[in-house]
Amino acid sequence: MNRRARGTRTALAALAAALLLGACTQAGTPAASASSAPADSSAPADSSAAPGPAPSAASPLPATAPTPQGLLLTADFGADTVTFVDPERGAVASVAVGRAPYGLAVGADGRAWVATAEGLAVVDIRTRTRVARIPYRTDAGPVTDGEYRGGGMGIALSPDGAHAYVGVNVPGTTGVLEVVDTATRGVTAVVPVGRRPFDVDVSADGAEVYVTGHDSFDVTVVDAGSLRPRRIEVAPYGTEGGLGSWLKPHYAAVRPADGKLLLPFGGERLAVVDPRSGRTTVEPMTADTHQHGAAVTTDGRLLVVGTGAVEPGTGKGPSLTVRSPDGGERVYPLQGPHEDVAVSRDGRTAYVTGGYTRDGHWNGITVVDLQTGAARRLPAGARPLGIAVL
């Protein structure tokens, strides 16, 4: 355990009250069971089209032109929009989707599903219009923005595109996973999960859904058929400090080789979770930085976004870790904090969002050559968090 791990353990108890005001903590009451509606009822969808703003002046694409493949799509936490981004030139167009969008997922049918504070938005990526916004069945409190706002956070689609799974944060208590039928655009089930569901992932065969509970130190494994949840604690440093701890899970990635979950902690430890047995093994990491977003390439490389030191002098700055399947790592420095990451289809380029859930965010993405580490910043969107390659 290095200096930061030792320092965190000894200082957390004394600093818990102050850390509760920090970016990765959640002020609130002890965890309680989230109430849910009957699992077989559907919420009505607002299916009215809601065209977004016209393309920016830099865009040569008229609003009705088909969207080219290879563009990026970002969820603009600071602007209630998603933004289409050319990875060479920057923003192409923005579409209004709802308050404080967080995560997004893109289906093979040409639609993007965006988790906002006020509902699940559906965007036609060909025409760049919002075609629906589906209200959550769960009462997540007032519609607002900011790091601890209620509403949708992590989101994923089933491999066949039939279901969207969105983690809904309910401030002050446990969250839920809402299951949406993508054909009818209705919520078909609500499943209790951990606190502040930062991330949602799905197994390659679609049989299981994995929900990362940031403030409850866990992953909830949900059987996609029975919808029965099963909690796995993921706390390689322990749960000391509770809500005031910095050493909590954020994002996970499903390893292609064996379906295990990869959850980075602090640039020091990688929790490798077997969702079937519930066992966790820990492997060393080298970036020594607070870590958020994670993604895997088709050849099994793990990309992890480092946001910077938790406290001055107790870690290194922002970075992107590229970890090979054998555990070897290259750590590329980034300019300023970032949040999430997506990878190009050829596996050569990473796109890292500058939004960040804490202070220090910026309005754009960093494009990183995964072979050389060469990076360039590209202005795009407003505090972008989630990102996908179209």
Short mmCIF file of C-alpha atoms in Angstrom, two decimals, residues 40-388:
data_model
loop_
_atom_site.label_atom_id
_atom_site.label_comp_id
_atom_site.label_asym_id
_atom_site.label_seq_id
_atom_site.Cartn_x
_atom_site.Cartn_y
_atom_site.Cartn_z
CA ASP A 40 -45.27 -5.30 -15.09
CA SER A 41 -46.65 -1.81 -15.60
CA SER A 42 -45.36 0.66 -18.20
CA ALA A 43 -44.84 4.39 -17.92
CA PRO A 44 -46.22 6.49 -20.76
CA ALA A 45 -43.68 8.00 -23.08
CA ASP A 46 -43.55 11.56 -24.32
CA SER A 47 -43.17 10.70 -28.00
CA SER A 48 -43.34 14.22 -29.36
CA ALA A 49 -40.35 15.19 -31.41
CA ALA A 50 -38.18 17.91 -29.89
CA PRO A 51 -35.76 19.26 -32.48
CA GLY A 52 -32.54 20.58 -31.03
CA PRO A 53 -30.64 23.72 -31.91
CA ALA A 54 -29.49 24.16 -35.47
CA PRO A 55 -25.96 23.04 -36.32
CA SER A 56 -23.21 25.40 -35.28
CA ALA A 57 -21.78 27.90 -37.69
CA ALA A 58 -18.78 25.62 -38.21
CA SER A 59 -20.97 22.80 -39.43
CA PRO A 60 -21.51 22.20 -43.14
CA LEU A 61 -24.32 19.72 -42.43
CA PRO A 62 -27.89 20.94 -42.82
CA ALA A 63 -30.29 19.71 -40.12
CA THR A 64 -31.89 17.18 -42.47
CA ALA A 65 -28.67 15.62 -43.85
CA PRO A 66 -27.92 12.05 -42.74
CA THR A 67 -25.34 11.86 -39.96
CA PRO A 68 -22.08 10.35 -41.24
CA GLN A 69 -20.59 7.32 -39.51
CA GLY A 70 -17.51 7.92 -37.40
CA LEU A 71 -18.80 11.01 -35.63
CA LEU A 72 -18.83 11.11 -31.84
CA LEU A 73 -21.81 11.79 -29.61
CA THR A 74 -21.38 13.39 -26.18
CA ALA A 75 -23.82 13.89 -23.31
CA ASP A 76 -23.50 17.55 -22.32
CA PHE A 77 -24.03 17.63 -18.56
CA GLY A 78 -23.72 21.40 -18.58
CA ALA A 79 -26.09 22.23 -21.46
CA ASP A 80 -29.08 19.81 -21.47
CA THR A 81 -28.00 18.62 -24.92
CA VAL A 82 -26.10 15.95 -26.80
CA THR A 83 -23.50 17.11 -29.28
CA PHE A 84 -22.39 15.47 -32.52
CA VAL A 85 -18.62 15.87 -32.84
CA ASP A 86 -16.37 15.42 -35.83
CA PRO A 87 -13.15 13.99 -34.34
CA GLU A 88 -11.10 16.24 -36.61
CA ARG A 89 -13.08 19.50 -36.66
CA GLY A 90 -15.17 19.58 -33.50
CA ALA A 91 -18.87 20.13 -32.88
CA VAL A 92 -21.26 19.57 -35.79
CA ALA A 93 -24.67 19.96 -34.17
CA SER A 94 -26.42 19.81 -30.80
CA VAL A 95 -29.84 18.42 -29.86
CA ALA A 96 -31.83 19.30 -26.75
CA VAL A 97 -32.59 16.15 -24.73
CA GLY A 98 -33.43 17.16 -21.16
CA ARG A 99 -31.86 18.37 -17.93
CA ALA A 100 -28.28 17.40 -17.12
CA PRO A 101 -27.67 14.38 -19.42
CA TYR A 102 -25.15 11.93 -17.98
CA GLY A 103 -24.66 8.61 -19.79
CA LEU A 104 -25.67 7.51 -23.28
CA ALA A 105 -25.81 4.37 -25.40
CA VAL A 106 -26.17 4.03 -29.16
CA GLY A 107 -28.06 1.16 -30.80
CA ALA A 108 -27.64 -0.47 -34.19
CA ASP A 109 -31.04 0.94 -35.17
CA GLY A 110 -29.62 4.47 -35.38
CA ARG A 111 -31.03 5.71 -32.07
CA ALA A 112 -29.21 7.04 -29.05
CA TRP A 113 -30.60 6.58 -25.54
CA VAL A 114 -29.62 9.35 -23.14
CA ALA A 115 -30.03 9.28 -19.34
CA THR A 116 -31.09 12.74 -18.19
CA ALA A 117 -32.36 14.07 -14.87
CA GLU A 118 -35.94 14.14 -16.11
CA GLY A 119 -36.25 11.02 -18.23
CA LEU A 120 -34.68 8.78 -20.83
CA ALA A 121 -34.33 10.71 -24.08
CA VAL A 122 -34.37 8.98 -27.46
CA VAL A 123 -32.45 10.66 -30.29
CA ASP A 124 -32.55 9.75 -33.98
CA ILE A 125 -28.88 10.07 -34.90
CA ARG A 126 -29.63 10.15 -38.65
CA THR A 127 -31.82 13.23 -38.49
CA ARG A 128 -30.39 14.66 -35.25
CA THR A 129 -33.71 15.09 -33.48
CA ARG A 130 -35.10 13.97 -30.15
CA VAL A 131 -38.03 11.68 -30.93
CA ALA A 132 -39.12 10.81 -27.37
CA ARG A 133 -38.45 11.31 -23.70
CA ILE A 134 -39.56 8.48 -21.42
CA PRO A 135 -40.26 9.49 -17.80
CA TYR A 136 -38.77 7.36 -15.05
CA ARG A 137 -41.17 5.36 -12.93
CA THR A 138 -39.10 6.10 -9.82
CA ASP A 139 -39.48 9.40 -7.98
CA ALA A 140 -35.92 10.74 -7.92
CA GLY A 141 -36.82 14.10 -6.38
CA PRO A 142 -36.69 17.56 -7.95
CA VAL A 143 -35.32 17.82 -11.47
CA THR A 144 -32.04 19.62 -11.11
CA ASP A 145 -28.39 19.45 -12.14
CA GLY A 146 -25.07 19.15 -10.38
CA GLU A 147 -23.00 16.19 -9.27
CA TYR A 148 -25.55 14.71 -6.89
CA ARG A 149 -28.70 15.31 -8.88
CA GLY A 150 -31.34 12.61 -9.05
CA GLY A 151 -32.28 10.80 -12.25
CA GLY A 152 -30.48 8.70 -14.83
CA MET A 153 -26.75 8.06 -14.64
CA GLY A 154 -25.24 4.91 -16.18
CA ILE A 155 -26.99 3.30 -19.15
CA ALA A 156 -26.51 0.31 -21.46
CA LEU A 157 -28.42 -1.51 -24.19
CA SER A 158 -28.98 -5.25 -24.46
CA PRO A 159 -27.01 -6.84 -27.33
CA ASP A 160 -30.20 -7.31 -29.36
CA GLY A 161 -31.28 -3.71 -28.73
CA ALA A 162 -34.60 -4.80 -27.23
CA HIS A 163 -34.00 -3.26 -23.81
CA ALA A 164 -32.34 -0.18 -22.37
CA TYR A 165 -31.09 -0.42 -18.81
CA VAL A 166 -30.69 2.86 -16.95
CA GLY A 167 -29.38 3.37 -13.44
CA VAL A 168 -31.47 5.97 -11.63
CA ASN A 169 -29.96 7.85 -8.70
CA VAL A 170 -32.35 8.56 -5.83
CA PRO A 171 -30.58 11.10 -3.58
CA GLY A 172 -30.28 9.99 0.03
CA THR A 173 -31.04 6.31 -0.51
CA THR A 174 -30.39 3.33 -2.78
CA GLY A 175 -30.83 3.64 -6.53
CA VAL A 176 -32.76 1.54 -9.00
CA LEU A 177 -32.28 -0.02 -12.41
CA GLU A 178 -35.16 0.81 -14.74
CA VAL A 179 -35.72 -1.55 -17.66
CA VAL A 180 -37.13 0.03 -20.82
CA ASP A 181 -38.68 -1.80 -23.76
CA THR A 182 -37.11 0.00 -26.72
CA ALA A 183 -39.97 -0.91 -29.08
CA THR A 184 -42.82 0.36 -26.90
CA ARG A 185 -40.68 2.98 -25.13
CA GLY A 186 -42.12 2.07 -21.76
CA VAL A 187 -40.58 1.16 -18.41
CA THR A 188 -41.32 -2.53 -17.82
CA ALA A 189 -39.48 -3.17 -14.54
CA VAL A 190 -37.74 -1.47 -11.62
CA VAL A 191 -34.97 -3.31 -9.76
CA PRO A 192 -33.30 -2.09 -6.53
CA VAL A 193 -29.52 -1.60 -6.83
CA GLY A 194 -26.76 0.29 -5.00
CA ARG A 195 -26.34 3.97 -4.25
CA ARG A 196 -25.52 6.37 -7.10
CA PRO A 197 -25.40 3.95 -10.06
CA PHE A 198 -22.49 5.55 -11.93
CA ASP A 199 -22.26 2.86 -14.56
CA VAL A 200 -24.33 0.10 -16.19
CA ASP A 201 -22.84 -2.71 -18.29
CA VAL A 202 -24.27 -5.83 -19.94
CA SER A 203 -22.66 -9.24 -20.47
CA ALA A 204 -21.78 -10.19 -24.04
CA ASP A 205 -24.64 -12.67 -24.21
CA GLY A 206 -27.14 -10.26 -22.67
CA ALA A 207 -27.91 -12.61 -19.78
CA GLU A 208 -26.76 -10.28 -17.02
CA VAL A 209 -26.74 -6.56 -16.28
CA TYR A 210 -24.07 -5.05 -14.01
CA VAL A 211 -24.75 -1.85 -12.05
CA THR A 212 -21.86 -0.12 -10.29
CA GLY A 213 -22.99 1.47 -7.02
CA HIS A 214 -20.52 4.28 -6.29
CA ASP A 215 -21.65 5.10 -2.75
CA SER A 216 -22.38 1.52 -1.67
CA PHE A 217 -19.06 -0.07 -2.69
CA ASP A 218 -20.71 -2.67 -4.89
CA VAL A 219 -21.80 -4.10 -8.19
CA THR A 220 -25.37 -5.37 -8.46
CA VAL A 221 -25.68 -8.32 -10.83
CA VAL A 222 -29.19 -8.44 -12.32
CA ASP A 223 -30.39 -11.54 -14.15
CA ALA A 224 -31.88 -10.19 -17.39
CA GLY A 225 -34.56 -12.89 -17.41
CA SER A 226 -35.79 -13.08 -13.83
CA LEU A 227 -34.58 -9.55 -12.92
CA ARG A 228 -33.37 -10.88 -9.57
CA PRO A 229 -30.57 -8.69 -8.16
CA ARG A 230 -27.46 -10.02 -6.43
CA ARG A 231 -25.00 -7.73 -4.63
CA ILE A 232 -21.23 -8.13 -4.81
CA GLU A 233 -19.19 -5.87 -2.54
CA VAL A 234 -16.22 -4.37 -4.40
CA ALA A 235 -13.94 -2.63 -1.92
CA PRO A 236 -10.25 -3.48 -2.33
CA TYR A 237 -9.42 -0.87 0.34
CA GLY A 238 -12.36 -1.79 2.56
CA THR A 239 -15.36 0.42 3.25
CA GLU A 240 -13.76 2.58 5.93
CA GLY A 241 -14.99 6.14 5.67
CA GLY A 242 -18.33 5.19 4.13
CA LEU A 243 -19.80 8.03 2.14
CA GLY A 244 -16.70 10.10 2.87
CA SER A 245 -14.33 7.65 1.22
CA TRP A 246 -12.53 8.50 -2.00
CA LEU A 247 -11.78 4.85 -2.68
CA LYS A 248 -15.11 3.80 -4.14
CA PRO A 249 -15.98 2.19 -7.50
CA HIS A 250 -16.92 4.45 -10.40
CA TYR A 251 -17.04 2.72 -13.78
CA ALA A 252 -16.59 -0.90 -14.84
CA ALA A 253 -15.68 -2.63 -18.08
CA VAL A 254 -16.52 -6.18 -19.15
CA ARG A 255 -13.40 -8.09 -20.19
CA PRO A 256 -14.01 -9.71 -23.59
CA ALA A 257 -11.89 -12.78 -22.87
CA ASP A 258 -13.83 -14.12 -19.89
CA GLY A 259 -16.69 -11.75 -19.05
CA LYS A 260 -15.14 -10.62 -15.76
CA LEU A 261 -15.63 -7.04 -14.58
CA LEU A 262 -12.69 -4.65 -14.38
CA LEU A 263 -13.00 -1.83 -11.83
CA PRO A 264 -9.99 0.51 -11.32
CA PHE A 265 -9.29 2.15 -7.96
CA GLY A 266 -7.00 5.12 -7.50
CA GLY A 267 -4.45 4.15 -10.12
CA GLU A 268 -3.14 1.55 -7.66
CA ARG A 269 -5.51 -1.40 -7.70
CA LEU A 270 -7.65 -3.11 -10.31
CA ALA A 271 -10.53 -5.14 -8.90
CA VAL A 272 -11.27 -8.10 -11.17
CA VAL A 273 -14.73 -9.39 -10.31
CA ASP A 274 -16.16 -12.73 -11.39
CA PRO A 275 -19.89 -11.92 -11.55
CA ARG A 276 -20.87 -15.57 -11.34
CA SER A 277 -18.91 -16.62 -8.27
CA GLY A 278 -18.82 -13.18 -6.68
CA ARG A 279 -15.09 -13.47 -6.06
CA THR A 280 -12.79 -10.50 -6.48
CA THR A 281 -9.05 -10.56 -7.15
CA VAL A 282 -6.86 -7.48 -7.07
CA GLU A 283 -4.07 -6.60 -9.51
CA PRO A 284 -1.64 -3.67 -9.19
CA MET A 285 -1.95 -0.53 -11.30
CA THR A 286 0.64 2.20 -11.81
CA ALA A 287 -0.99 5.58 -12.58
CA ASP A 288 -1.40 6.65 -8.90
CA THR A 289 -4.31 8.96 -9.71
CA HIS A 290 -8.01 9.09 -8.87
CA GLN A 291 -9.77 7.13 -11.64
CA HIS A 292 -13.20 7.35 -13.27
CA GLY A 293 -14.14 6.21 -16.80
CA ALA A 294 -13.16 2.82 -18.20
CA ALA A 295 -13.52 1.07 -21.56
CA VAL A 296 -12.07 -1.97 -23.31
CA THR A 297 -10.93 -2.44 -26.87
CA THR A 298 -11.87 -5.48 -28.93
CA ASP A 299 -8.38 -6.91 -28.39
CA GLY A 300 -8.73 -6.67 -24.62
CA ARG A 301 -6.83 -3.49 -23.73
CA LEU A 302 -8.31 -1.58 -20.79
CA LEU A 303 -8.49 2.22 -20.99
CA VAL A 304 -8.88 4.11 -17.71
CA VAL A 305 -9.32 7.86 -17.17
CA GLY A 306 -7.29 9.38 -14.34
CA THR A 307 -8.73 12.61 -12.94
CA GLY A 308 -5.80 13.75 -10.80
CA ALA A 309 -4.62 13.57 -7.21
CA VAL A 310 -7.24 13.41 -4.48
CA GLU A 311 -5.12 15.63 -2.25
CA PRO A 312 -2.02 17.66 -3.19
CA GLY A 313 1.12 15.60 -2.80
CA THR A 314 -0.70 12.26 -2.52
CA GLY A 315 -0.89 11.19 -6.14
CA LYS A 316 -0.19 12.12 -9.73
CA GLY A 317 -2.08 14.25 -12.23
CA PRO A 318 -4.75 13.46 -14.86
CA SER A 319 -3.88 10.68 -17.28
CA LEU A 320 -5.10 7.93 -19.56
CA THR A 321 -3.91 4.43 -18.69
CA VAL A 322 -3.65 1.87 -21.50
CA ARG A 323 -3.41 -1.57 -19.88
CA SER A 324 -2.65 -4.64 -21.99
CA PRO A 325 -4.23 -8.03 -21.25
CA ASP A 326 -0.94 -9.20 -19.66
CA GLY A 327 -1.05 -6.33 -17.15
CA GLY A 328 1.54 -4.07 -18.76
CA GLU A 329 0.60 -0.38 -18.65
CA ARG A 330 1.37 2.82 -20.49
CA VAL A 331 0.24 5.99 -18.72
CA TYR A 332 -0.28 9.06 -20.89
CA PRO A 333 -0.66 12.47 -19.17
CA LEU A 334 -3.73 14.58 -19.88
CA GLN A 335 -4.22 18.30 -19.49
CA GLY A 336 -6.81 18.76 -16.75
CA PRO A 337 -9.46 16.40 -15.32
CA HIS A 338 -11.57 14.20 -17.60
CA GLU A 339 -14.46 11.80 -17.02
CA ASP A 340 -15.17 9.04 -19.54
CA VAL A 341 -13.60 7.40 -22.58
CA ALA A 342 -14.59 5.73 -25.85
CA VAL A 343 -12.35 4.08 -28.43
CA SER A 344 -12.39 4.25 -32.23
CA ARG A 345 -13.53 1.18 -34.15
CA ASP A 346 -9.99 0.44 -35.32
CA GLY A 347 -8.72 0.56 -31.72
CA ARG A 348 -6.10 3.20 -32.46
CA THR A 349 -7.65 6.31 -30.92
CA ALA A 350 -9.24 7.17 -27.60
CA TYR A 351 -11.72 10.00 -27.07
CA VAL A 352 -11.75 11.29 -23.49
CA THR A 353 -14.47 13.66 -22.26
CA GLY A 354 -13.47 16.80 -20.38
CA GLY A 355 -16.73 17.19 -18.50
CA TYR A 356 -15.79 15.55 -15.18
CA THR A 357 -18.28 15.27 -12.31
CA ARG A 358 -16.24 17.64 -10.14
CA ASP A 359 -14.87 21.15 -10.51
CA GLY A 360 -12.14 21.58 -13.08
CA HIS A 361 -14.16 20.34 -16.05
CA TRP A 362 -13.83 21.88 -19.49
CA ASN A 363 -15.94 21.95 -22.64
CA GLY A 364 -14.39 19.46 -24.99
CA ILE A 365 -12.70 16.12 -25.53
CA THR A 366 -9.09 15.01 -25.75
CA VAL A 367 -8.16 12.82 -28.71
CA VAL A 368 -5.33 10.40 -27.80
CA ASP A 369 -3.25 8.27 -30.17
CA LEU A 370 -3.09 4.98 -28.26
CA GLN A 371 0.24 3.97 -29.79
CA THR A 372 2.23 7.14 -29.16
CA GLY A 373 0.22 8.95 -26.50
CA ALA A 374 0.07 12.09 -28.63
CA ALA A 375 -2.95 14.13 -27.54
CA ARG A 376 -4.89 17.08 -28.86
CA ARG A 377 -7.80 18.93 -27.26
CA LEU A 378 -10.95 19.49 -29.27
CA PRO A 379 -13.60 21.98 -28.08
CA ALA A 380 -17.01 20.29 -28.16
CA GLY A 381 -20.20 20.42 -26.16
CA ALA A 382 -20.64 21.77 -22.65
CA ARG A 383 -19.18 19.73 -19.80
CA PRO A 384 -19.45 16.46 -21.76
CA LEU A 385 -19.59 13.27 -19.67
CA GLY A 386 -20.81 10.22 -21.60
CA ILE A 387 -19.46 9.55 -25.08
CA ALA A 388 -20.04 7.07 -27.92
#
